[in-house]
mmCIF file of C-alpha atoms in Angstrom:
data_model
loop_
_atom_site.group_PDB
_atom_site.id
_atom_site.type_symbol
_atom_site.label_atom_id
_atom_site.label_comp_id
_atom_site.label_asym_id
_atom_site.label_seq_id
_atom_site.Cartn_x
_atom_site.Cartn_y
_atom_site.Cartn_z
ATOM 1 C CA UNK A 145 -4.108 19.320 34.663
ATOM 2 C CA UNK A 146 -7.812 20.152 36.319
ATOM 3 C CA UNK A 147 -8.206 18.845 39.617
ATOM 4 C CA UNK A 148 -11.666 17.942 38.360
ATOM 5 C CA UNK A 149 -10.508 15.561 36.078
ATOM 6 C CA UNK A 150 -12.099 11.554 37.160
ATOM 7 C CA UNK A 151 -9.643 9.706 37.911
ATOM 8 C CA UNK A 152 -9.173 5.827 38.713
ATOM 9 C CA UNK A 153 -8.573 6.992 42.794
ATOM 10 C CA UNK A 154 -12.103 9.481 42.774
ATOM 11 C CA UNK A 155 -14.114 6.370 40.683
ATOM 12 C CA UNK A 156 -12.730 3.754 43.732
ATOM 13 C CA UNK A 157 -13.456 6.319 46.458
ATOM 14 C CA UNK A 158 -17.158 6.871 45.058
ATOM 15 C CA UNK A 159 -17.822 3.278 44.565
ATOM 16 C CA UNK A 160 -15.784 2.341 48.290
ATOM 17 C CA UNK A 161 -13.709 -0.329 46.183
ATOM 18 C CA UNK A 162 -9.632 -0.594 45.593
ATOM 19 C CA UNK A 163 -7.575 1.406 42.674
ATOM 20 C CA UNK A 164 -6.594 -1.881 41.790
ATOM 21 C CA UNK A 165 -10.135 -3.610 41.329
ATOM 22 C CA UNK A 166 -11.621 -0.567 39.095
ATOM 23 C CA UNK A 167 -8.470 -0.830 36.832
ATOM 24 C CA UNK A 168 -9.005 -4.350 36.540
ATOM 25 C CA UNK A 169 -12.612 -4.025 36.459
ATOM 26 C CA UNK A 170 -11.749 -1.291 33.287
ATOM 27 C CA UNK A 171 -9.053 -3.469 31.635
ATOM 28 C CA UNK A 172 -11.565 -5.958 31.573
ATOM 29 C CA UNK A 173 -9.542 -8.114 33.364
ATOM 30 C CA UNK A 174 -10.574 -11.831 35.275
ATOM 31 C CA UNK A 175 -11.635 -12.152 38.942
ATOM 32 C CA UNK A 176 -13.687 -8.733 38.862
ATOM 33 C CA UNK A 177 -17.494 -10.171 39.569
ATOM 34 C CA UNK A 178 -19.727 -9.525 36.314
ATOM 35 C CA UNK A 179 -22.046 -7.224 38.437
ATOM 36 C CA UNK A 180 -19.350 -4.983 39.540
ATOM 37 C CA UNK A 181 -18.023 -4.704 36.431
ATOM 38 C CA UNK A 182 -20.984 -3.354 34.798
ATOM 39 C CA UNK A 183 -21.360 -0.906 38.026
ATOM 40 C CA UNK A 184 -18.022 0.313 37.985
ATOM 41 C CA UNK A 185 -18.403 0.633 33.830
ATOM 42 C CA UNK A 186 -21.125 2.775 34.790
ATOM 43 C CA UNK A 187 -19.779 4.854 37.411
ATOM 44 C CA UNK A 188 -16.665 5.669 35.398
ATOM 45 C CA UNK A 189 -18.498 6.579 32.204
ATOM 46 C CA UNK A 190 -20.702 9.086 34.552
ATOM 47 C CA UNK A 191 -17.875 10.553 36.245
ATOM 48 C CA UNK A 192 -16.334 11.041 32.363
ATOM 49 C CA UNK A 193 -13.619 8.931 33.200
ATOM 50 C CA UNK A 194 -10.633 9.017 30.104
ATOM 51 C CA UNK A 195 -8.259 6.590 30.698
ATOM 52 C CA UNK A 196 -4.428 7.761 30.953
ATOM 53 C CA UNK A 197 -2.974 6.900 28.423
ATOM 54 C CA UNK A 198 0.468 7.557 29.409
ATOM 55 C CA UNK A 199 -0.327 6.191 33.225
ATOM 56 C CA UNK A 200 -1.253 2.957 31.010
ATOM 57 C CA UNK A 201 1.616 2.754 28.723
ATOM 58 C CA UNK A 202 4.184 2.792 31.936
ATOM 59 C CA UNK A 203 2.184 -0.400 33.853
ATOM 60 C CA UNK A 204 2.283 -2.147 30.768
ATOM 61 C CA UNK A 205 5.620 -1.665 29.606
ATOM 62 C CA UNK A 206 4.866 -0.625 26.039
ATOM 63 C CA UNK A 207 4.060 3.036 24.385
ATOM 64 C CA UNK A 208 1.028 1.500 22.739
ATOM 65 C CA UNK A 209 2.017 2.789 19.279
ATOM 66 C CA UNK A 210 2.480 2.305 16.026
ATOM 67 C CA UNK A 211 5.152 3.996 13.724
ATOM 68 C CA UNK A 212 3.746 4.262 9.997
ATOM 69 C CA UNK A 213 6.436 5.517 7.178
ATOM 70 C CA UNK A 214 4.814 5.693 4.430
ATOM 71 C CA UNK A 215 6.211 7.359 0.653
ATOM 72 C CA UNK A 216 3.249 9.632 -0.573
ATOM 73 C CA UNK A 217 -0.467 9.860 1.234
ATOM 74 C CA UNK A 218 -1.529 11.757 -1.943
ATOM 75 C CA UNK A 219 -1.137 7.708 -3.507
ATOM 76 C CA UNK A 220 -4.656 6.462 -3.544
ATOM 77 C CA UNK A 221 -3.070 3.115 -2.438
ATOM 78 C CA UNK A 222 -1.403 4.229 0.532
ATOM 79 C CA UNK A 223 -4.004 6.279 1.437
ATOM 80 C CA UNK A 224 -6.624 3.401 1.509
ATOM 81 C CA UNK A 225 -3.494 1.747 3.578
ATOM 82 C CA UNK A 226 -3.685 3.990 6.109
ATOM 83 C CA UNK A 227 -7.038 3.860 6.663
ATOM 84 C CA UNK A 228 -6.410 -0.176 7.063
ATOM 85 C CA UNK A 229 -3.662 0.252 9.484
ATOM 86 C CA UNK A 230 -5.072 2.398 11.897
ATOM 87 C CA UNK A 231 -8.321 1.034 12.190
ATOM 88 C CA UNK A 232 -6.419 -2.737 12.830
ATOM 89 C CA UNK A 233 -3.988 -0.689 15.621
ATOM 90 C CA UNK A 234 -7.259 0.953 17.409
ATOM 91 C CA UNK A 235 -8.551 -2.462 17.133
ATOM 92 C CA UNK A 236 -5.669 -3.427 19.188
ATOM 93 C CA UNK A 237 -5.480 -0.884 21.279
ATOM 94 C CA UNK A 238 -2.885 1.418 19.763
ATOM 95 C CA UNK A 239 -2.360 5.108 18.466
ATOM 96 C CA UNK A 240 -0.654 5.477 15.231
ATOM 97 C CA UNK A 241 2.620 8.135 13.907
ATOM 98 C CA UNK A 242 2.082 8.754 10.775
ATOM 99 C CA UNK A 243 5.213 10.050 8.836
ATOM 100 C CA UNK A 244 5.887 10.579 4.892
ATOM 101 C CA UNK A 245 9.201 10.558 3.685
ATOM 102 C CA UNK A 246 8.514 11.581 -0.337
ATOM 103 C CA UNK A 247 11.520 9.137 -1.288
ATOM 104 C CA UNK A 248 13.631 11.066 0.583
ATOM 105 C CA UNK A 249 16.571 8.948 2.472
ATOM 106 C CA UNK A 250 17.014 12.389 4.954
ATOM 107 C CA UNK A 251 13.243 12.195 5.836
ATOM 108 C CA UNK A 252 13.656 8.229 6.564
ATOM 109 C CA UNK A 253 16.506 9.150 9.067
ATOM 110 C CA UNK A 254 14.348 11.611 10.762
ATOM 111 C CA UNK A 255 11.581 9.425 10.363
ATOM 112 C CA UNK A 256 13.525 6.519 11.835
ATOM 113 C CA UNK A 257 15.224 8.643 15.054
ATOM 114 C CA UNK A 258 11.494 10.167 15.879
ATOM 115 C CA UNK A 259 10.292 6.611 16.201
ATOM 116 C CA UNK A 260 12.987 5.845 18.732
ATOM 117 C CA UNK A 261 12.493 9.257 20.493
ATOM 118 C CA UNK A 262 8.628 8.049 20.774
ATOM 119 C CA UNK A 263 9.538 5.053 21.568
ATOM 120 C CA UNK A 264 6.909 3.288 19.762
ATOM 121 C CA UNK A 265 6.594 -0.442 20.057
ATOM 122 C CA UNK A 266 6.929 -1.372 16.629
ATOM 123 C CA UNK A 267 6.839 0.412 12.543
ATOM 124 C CA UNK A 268 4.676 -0.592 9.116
ATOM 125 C CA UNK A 269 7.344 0.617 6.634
ATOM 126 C CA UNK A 270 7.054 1.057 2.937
ATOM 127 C CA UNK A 271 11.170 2.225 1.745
ATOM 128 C CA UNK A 272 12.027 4.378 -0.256
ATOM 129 C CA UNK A 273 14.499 2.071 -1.315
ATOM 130 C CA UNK A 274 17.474 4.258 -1.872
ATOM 131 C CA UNK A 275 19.164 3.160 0.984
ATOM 132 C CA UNK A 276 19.062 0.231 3.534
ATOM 133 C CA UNK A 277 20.440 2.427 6.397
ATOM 134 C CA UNK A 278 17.768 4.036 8.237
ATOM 135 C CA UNK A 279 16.638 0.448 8.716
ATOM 136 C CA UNK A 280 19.372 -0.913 9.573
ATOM 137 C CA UNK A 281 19.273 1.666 12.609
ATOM 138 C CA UNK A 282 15.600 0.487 13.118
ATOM 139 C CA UNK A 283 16.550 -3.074 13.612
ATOM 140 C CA UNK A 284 19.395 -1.985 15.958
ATOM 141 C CA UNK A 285 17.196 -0.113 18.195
ATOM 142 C CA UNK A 286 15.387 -3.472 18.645
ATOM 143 C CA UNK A 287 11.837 -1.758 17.291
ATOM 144 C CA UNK A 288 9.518 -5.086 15.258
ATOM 145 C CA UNK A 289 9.227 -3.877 11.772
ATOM 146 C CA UNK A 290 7.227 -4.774 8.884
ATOM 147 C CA UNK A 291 8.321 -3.340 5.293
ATOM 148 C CA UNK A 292 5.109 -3.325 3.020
ATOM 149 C CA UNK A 293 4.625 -2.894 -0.712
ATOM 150 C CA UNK A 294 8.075 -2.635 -1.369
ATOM 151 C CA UNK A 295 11.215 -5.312 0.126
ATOM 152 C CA UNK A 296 14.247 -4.245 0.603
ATOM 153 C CA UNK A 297 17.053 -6.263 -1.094
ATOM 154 C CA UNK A 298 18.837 -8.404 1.140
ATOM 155 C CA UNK A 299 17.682 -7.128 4.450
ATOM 156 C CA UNK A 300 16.181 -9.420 6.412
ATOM 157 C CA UNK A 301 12.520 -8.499 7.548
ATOM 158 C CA UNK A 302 9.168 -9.236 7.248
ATOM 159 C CA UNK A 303 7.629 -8.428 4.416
ATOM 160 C CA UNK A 304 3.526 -8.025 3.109
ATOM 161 C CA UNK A 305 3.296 -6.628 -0.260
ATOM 162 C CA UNK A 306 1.557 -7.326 -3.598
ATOM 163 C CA UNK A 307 2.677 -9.930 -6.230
ATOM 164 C CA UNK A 308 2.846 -7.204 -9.053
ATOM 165 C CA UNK A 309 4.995 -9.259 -11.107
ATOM 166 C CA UNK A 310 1.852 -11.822 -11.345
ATOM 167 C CA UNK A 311 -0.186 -9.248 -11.894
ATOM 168 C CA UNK A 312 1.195 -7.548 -14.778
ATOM 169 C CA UNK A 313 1.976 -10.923 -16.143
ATOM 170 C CA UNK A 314 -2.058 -11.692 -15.841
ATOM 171 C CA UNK A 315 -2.676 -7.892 -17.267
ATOM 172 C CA UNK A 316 -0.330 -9.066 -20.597
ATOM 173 C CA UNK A 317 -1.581 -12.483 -21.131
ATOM 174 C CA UNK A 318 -4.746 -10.684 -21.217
ATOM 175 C CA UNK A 319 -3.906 -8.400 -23.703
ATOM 176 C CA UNK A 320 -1.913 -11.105 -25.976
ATOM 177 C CA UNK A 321 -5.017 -13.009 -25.870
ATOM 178 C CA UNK A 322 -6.458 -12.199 -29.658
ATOM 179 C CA UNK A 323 -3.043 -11.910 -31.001
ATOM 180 C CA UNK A 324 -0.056 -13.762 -29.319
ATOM 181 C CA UNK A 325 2.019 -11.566 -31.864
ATOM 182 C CA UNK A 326 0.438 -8.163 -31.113
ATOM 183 C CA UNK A 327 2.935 -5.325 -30.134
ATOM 184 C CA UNK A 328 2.084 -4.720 -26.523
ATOM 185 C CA UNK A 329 3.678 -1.642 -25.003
ATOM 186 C CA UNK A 330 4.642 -1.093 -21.621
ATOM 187 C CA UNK A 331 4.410 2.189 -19.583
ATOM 188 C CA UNK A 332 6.321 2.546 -16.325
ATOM 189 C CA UNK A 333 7.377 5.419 -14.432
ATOM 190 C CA UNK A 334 11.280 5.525 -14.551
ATOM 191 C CA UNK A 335 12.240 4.698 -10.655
ATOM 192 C CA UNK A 336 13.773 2.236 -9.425
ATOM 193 C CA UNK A 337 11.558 0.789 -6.494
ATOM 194 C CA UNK A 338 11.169 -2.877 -6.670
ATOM 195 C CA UNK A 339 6.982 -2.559 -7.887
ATOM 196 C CA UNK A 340 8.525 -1.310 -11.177
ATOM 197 C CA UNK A 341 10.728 -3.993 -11.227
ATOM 198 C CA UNK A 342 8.431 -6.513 -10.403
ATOM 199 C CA UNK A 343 5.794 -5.408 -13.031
ATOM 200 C CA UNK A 344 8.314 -5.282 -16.037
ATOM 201 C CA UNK A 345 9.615 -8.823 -15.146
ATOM 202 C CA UNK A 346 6.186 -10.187 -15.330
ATOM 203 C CA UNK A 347 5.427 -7.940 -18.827
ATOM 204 C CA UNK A 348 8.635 -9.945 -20.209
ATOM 205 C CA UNK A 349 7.643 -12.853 -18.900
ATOM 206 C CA UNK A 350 4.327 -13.003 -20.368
ATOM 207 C CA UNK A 351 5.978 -11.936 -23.633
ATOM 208 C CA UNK A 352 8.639 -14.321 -23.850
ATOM 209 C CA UNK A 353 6.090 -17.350 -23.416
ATOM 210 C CA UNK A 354 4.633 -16.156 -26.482
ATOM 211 C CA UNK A 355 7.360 -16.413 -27.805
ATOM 212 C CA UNK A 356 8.139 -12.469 -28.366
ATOM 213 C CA UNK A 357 11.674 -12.038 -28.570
ATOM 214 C CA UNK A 358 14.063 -9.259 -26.982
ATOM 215 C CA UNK A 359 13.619 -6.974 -29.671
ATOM 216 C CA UNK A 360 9.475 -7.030 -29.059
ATOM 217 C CA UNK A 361 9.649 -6.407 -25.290
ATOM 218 C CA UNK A 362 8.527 -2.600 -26.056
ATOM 219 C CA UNK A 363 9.198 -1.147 -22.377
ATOM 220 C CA UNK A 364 8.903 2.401 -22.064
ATOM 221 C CA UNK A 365 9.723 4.238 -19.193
ATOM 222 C CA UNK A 366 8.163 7.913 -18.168
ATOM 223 C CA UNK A 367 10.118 10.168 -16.434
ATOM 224 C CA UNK A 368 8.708 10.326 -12.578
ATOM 225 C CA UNK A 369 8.109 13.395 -10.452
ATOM 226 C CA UNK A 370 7.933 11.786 -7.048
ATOM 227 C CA UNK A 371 11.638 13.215 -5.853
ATOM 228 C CA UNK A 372 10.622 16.643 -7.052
ATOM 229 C CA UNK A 373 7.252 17.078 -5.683
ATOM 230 C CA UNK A 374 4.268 15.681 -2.773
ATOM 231 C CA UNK A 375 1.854 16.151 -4.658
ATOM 232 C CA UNK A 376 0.410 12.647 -7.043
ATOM 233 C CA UNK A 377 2.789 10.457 -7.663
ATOM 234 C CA UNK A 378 1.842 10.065 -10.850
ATOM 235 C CA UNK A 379 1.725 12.802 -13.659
ATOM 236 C CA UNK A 380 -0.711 11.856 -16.101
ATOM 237 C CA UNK A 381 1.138 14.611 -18.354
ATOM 238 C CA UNK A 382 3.928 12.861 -18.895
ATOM 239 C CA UNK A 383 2.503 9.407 -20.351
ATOM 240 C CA UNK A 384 0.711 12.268 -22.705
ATOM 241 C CA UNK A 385 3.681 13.246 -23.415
ATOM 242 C CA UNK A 386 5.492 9.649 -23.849
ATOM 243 C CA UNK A 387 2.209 8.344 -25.780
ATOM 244 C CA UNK A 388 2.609 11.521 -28.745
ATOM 245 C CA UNK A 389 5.649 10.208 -29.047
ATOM 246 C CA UNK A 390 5.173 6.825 -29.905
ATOM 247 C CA UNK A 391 1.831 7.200 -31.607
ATOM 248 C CA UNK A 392 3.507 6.584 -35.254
ATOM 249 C CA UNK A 393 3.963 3.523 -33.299
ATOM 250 C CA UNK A 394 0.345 2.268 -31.864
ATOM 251 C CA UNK A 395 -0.680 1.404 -34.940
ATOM 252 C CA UNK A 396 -4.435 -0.766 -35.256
ATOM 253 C CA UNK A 397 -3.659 -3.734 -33.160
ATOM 254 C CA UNK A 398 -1.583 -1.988 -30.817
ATOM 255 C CA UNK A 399 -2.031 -2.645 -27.001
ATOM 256 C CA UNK A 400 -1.092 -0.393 -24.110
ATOM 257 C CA UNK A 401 -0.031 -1.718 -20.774
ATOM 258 C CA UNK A 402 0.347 1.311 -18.247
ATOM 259 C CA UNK A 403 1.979 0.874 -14.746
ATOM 260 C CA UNK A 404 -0.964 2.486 -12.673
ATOM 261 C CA UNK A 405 -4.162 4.499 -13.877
ATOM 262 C CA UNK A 406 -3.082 7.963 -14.164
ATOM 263 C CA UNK A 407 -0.677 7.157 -16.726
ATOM 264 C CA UNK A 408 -3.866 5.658 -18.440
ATOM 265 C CA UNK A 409 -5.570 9.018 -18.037
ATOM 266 C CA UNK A 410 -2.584 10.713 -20.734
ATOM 267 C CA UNK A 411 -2.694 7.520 -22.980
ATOM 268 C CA UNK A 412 -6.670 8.114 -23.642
ATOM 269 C CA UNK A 413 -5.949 11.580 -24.119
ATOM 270 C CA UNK A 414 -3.410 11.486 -26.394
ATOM 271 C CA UNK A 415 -5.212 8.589 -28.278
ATOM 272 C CA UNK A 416 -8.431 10.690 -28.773
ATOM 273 C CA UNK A 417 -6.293 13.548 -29.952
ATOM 274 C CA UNK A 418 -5.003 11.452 -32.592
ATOM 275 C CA UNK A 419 -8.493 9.843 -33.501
ATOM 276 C CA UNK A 420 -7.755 6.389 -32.628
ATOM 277 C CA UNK A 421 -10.681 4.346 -30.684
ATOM 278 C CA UNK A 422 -10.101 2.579 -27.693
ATOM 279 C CA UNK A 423 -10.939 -0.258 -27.704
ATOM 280 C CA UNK A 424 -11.287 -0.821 -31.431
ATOM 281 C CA UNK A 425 -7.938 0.418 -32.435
ATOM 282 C CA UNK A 426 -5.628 0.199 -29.150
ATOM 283 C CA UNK A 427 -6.309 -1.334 -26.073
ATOM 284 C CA UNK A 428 -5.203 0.073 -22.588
ATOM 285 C CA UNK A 429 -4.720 -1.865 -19.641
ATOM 286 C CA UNK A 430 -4.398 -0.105 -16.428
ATOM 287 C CA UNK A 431 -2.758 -0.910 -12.898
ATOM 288 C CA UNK A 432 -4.008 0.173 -9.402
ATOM 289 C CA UNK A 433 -7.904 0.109 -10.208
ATOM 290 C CA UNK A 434 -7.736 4.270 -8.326
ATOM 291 C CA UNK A 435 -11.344 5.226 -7.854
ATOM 292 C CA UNK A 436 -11.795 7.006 -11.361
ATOM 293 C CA UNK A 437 -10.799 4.218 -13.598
ATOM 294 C CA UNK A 438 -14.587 3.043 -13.652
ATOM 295 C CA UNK A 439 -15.514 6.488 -15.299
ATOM 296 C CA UNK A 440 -13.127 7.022 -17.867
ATOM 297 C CA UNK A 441 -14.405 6.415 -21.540
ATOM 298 C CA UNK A 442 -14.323 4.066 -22.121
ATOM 299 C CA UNK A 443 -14.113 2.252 -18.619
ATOM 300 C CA UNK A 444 -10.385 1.509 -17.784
ATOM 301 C CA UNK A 445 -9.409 -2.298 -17.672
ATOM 302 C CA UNK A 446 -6.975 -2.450 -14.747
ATOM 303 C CA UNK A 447 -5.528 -4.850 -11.560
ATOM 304 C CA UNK A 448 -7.048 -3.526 -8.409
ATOM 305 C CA UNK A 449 -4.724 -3.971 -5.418
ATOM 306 C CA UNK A 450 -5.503 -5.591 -1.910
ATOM 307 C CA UNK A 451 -4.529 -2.420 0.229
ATOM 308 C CA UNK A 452 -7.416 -2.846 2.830
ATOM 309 C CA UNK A 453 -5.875 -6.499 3.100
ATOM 310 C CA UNK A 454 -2.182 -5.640 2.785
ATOM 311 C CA UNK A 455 -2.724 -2.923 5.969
ATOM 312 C CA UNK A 456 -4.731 -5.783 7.979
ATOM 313 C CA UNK A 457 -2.261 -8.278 7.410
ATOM 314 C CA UNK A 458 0.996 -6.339 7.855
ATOM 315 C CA UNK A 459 -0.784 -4.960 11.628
ATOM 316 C CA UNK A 460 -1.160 -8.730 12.971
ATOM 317 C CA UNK A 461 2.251 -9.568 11.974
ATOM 318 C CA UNK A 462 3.801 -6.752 13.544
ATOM 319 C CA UNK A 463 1.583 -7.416 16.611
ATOM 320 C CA UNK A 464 2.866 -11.192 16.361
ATOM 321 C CA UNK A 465 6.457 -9.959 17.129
ATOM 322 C CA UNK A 466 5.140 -7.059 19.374
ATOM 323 C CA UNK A 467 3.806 -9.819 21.592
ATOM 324 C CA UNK A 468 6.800 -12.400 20.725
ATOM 325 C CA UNK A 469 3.988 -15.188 19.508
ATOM 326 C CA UNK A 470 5.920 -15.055 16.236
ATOM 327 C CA UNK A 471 8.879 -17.275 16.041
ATOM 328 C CA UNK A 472 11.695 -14.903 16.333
ATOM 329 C CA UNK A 473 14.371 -15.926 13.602
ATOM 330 C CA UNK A 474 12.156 -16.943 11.291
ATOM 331 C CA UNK A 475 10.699 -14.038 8.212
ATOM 332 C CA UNK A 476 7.667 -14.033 7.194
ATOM 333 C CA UNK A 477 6.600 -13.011 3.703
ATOM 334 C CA UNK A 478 3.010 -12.532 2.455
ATOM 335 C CA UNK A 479 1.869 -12.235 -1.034
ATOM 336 C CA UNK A 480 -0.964 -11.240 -1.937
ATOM 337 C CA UNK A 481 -2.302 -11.383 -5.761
ATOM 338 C CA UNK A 482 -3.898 -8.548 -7.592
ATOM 339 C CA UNK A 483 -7.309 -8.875 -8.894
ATOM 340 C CA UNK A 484 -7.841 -8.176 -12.849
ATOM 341 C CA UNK A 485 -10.815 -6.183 -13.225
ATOM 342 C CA UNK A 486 -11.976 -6.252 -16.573
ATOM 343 C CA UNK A 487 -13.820 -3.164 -18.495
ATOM 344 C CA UNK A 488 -14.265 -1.807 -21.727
ATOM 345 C CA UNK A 489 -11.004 -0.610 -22.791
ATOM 346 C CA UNK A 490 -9.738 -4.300 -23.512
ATOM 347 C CA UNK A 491 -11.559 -6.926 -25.829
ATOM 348 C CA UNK A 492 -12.519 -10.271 -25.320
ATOM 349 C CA UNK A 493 -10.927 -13.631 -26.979
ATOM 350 C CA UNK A 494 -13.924 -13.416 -29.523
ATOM 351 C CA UNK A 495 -13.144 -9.536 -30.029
ATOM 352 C CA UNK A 496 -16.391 -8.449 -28.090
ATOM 353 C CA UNK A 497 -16.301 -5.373 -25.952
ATOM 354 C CA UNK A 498 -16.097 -6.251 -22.262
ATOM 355 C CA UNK A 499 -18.929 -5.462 -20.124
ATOM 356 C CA UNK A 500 -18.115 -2.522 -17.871
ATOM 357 C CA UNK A 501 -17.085 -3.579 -13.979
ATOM 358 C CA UNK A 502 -16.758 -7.288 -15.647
ATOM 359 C CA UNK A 503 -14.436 -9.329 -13.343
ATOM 360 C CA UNK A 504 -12.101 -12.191 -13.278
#
């Protein structure tokens, strides 16, 4: 390390005042006079004072950081996510790990035993849900934890995540509207993670209330590539694929509810291919709202997801039980709904086009 490097010893000796009042002074801490504050502030930002960051994690007992283990950053959700959660931890004051484990239970055990060697103070998790494990370990190395997006099933943990199942039962309502008898098709990717889950029990749901039996829930599910690659999650080629196959089957009428927007992007193409009109002849309903689904043609109908607000709230929480303000044997779970955003690929009650960027 230079010897020229300002330290909180050479700011006190050029100022003639203690160690301990300048780190106070710096912390912004009480019983430092206002006008020496603002002179030490000063004399510390012209020496190019850095704090130590390491000097500062051993007086205050804590690493000051975050563990994030996420599935996929190429997700346009979790990417926005990330963005959420590490501005809220440099709001508080802490650096953020970043890991992605690409459904891989291996990567969550390394992922898990590189948080402990860090010894961070606390991990935003979203599971891969193929094993409770690694988390289990977590919880036994005494490290706060919040799971997001996806729970975990009886492990007990706090929890932020969307209410897909709502949302997807919203999406269908929607599409029964005109026609509470219309066939309404389903398209989910074919992995069991508890957003899938969530999104076909709310499809059924909304069919079964209009009184759609068994035999008309028309779930589909499209092979995933998310345990053979890191690149999208989604492969918009195989709902092309899935939608040739059941186009003797999307006949006029016909409506097309796709678990996120890049399985829209193979529906539409498929659909053109076969010269069927969207909206006129099928309707597609999207889920995610990803930053393209405003230019497709026409403009995709689709449930945008809170991700700014999932990362913001799952950060306080996990600071709640950093800081032990948060009652310790009681779970919190937070919910929040998905928004339907309502475009041109779905029809009003009246059968009128829906103005593009149209909300509800």
């Amino acid at each position: 390390m230079s010897s020229n490097r300002a330290t909180l010893k050479k700011v006190a000796d050029t100022l003639g005042l203690s160690v301990n009042t300048v780190s106070r002074a710096l912390a912004g801490k009480d019983a430092v006079k206002e006008s020496t504050r603002q002179l030490i502030e000063k004399t510390a930002a012209d020496m190019g004072y850095v704090p130590n960051s390491m000097a500062r994690s051993l007086v205050l007992g804590k690493a000051m950081t975050i563990g994030l283990v996420i599935t996929n950053p190429s997700n346009p959700f979790y990417a926005r996510l990330i963005s959420s959660v590490e501005e809220q931890c440099r709001n508080h004051g802490y650096s953020l790990l970043l890991f992605a484990t690409e459904e891989n239970p291996a990567n969550e055990r390394t992922a898990v035993q590189t948080l402990y060697r860090w010894g961070v103070d606390g991990a935003i998790v979203v599971p891969s849900q193929q094993s409770v494990e690694s988390w289990e370990l977590l919880k036994r190395y005494d490290i706060p934890m919040v799971l997001i997006n996806r729970y975990l099933d009886g492990f007990d943990c706090d929890f932020v995540g969307v209410d897909y199942e709502q949302g997807a039962y919203d999406a269908t309502r929607q599409l029964l509207q005109t026609n509470a008898e219309r066939r309404v098709f389903l398209l989910e990717e074919d992995l069991e993670i508890s957003t899938v889950r969530s999104r076909i029990s709310g499809y059924v749901r909304a069919m079964t209330e209009a009184g759609q039996g068994p035999e008309r829930h028309l779930v589909q599910r499209v092979p995933t590539n998310r345990l053979d690659s890191s690149t999208l999650p989604w492969d918009p080629a195989a709902a092309y694929r899935a939608a040739n196959d059941l186009m003797d089957q999307f006949v006029p009428g016909t409506a097309v509810l796709v678990g996120n927007d890049h399985f829209a992007l193979g529906i539409y193409k498929a659909l053109v291919e076969a010269g069927r009109r969207i909206p006129e002849d099928i309707e597609v309903f999207g889920y995610g709202n990803h930053p393209f689904s405003a230019y497709m043609q026409p403009p995709l109908s689709t449930m945008a997801l809170p991700a700014e607000s999932i990362g913001s709230s799952a950060v306080n929480l996990l600071m709640q039980r950093i800081d032990r303000t948060a009652s310790s044997d009681e779970v919190s779970h937070i919910i929040t709904p998905a928004e339907m955003i309502l475009r041109e690929s779905t029809r009003h009650l009246n059968g009128a086009v829906i103005s593009a960027g149209a909300t509800r």
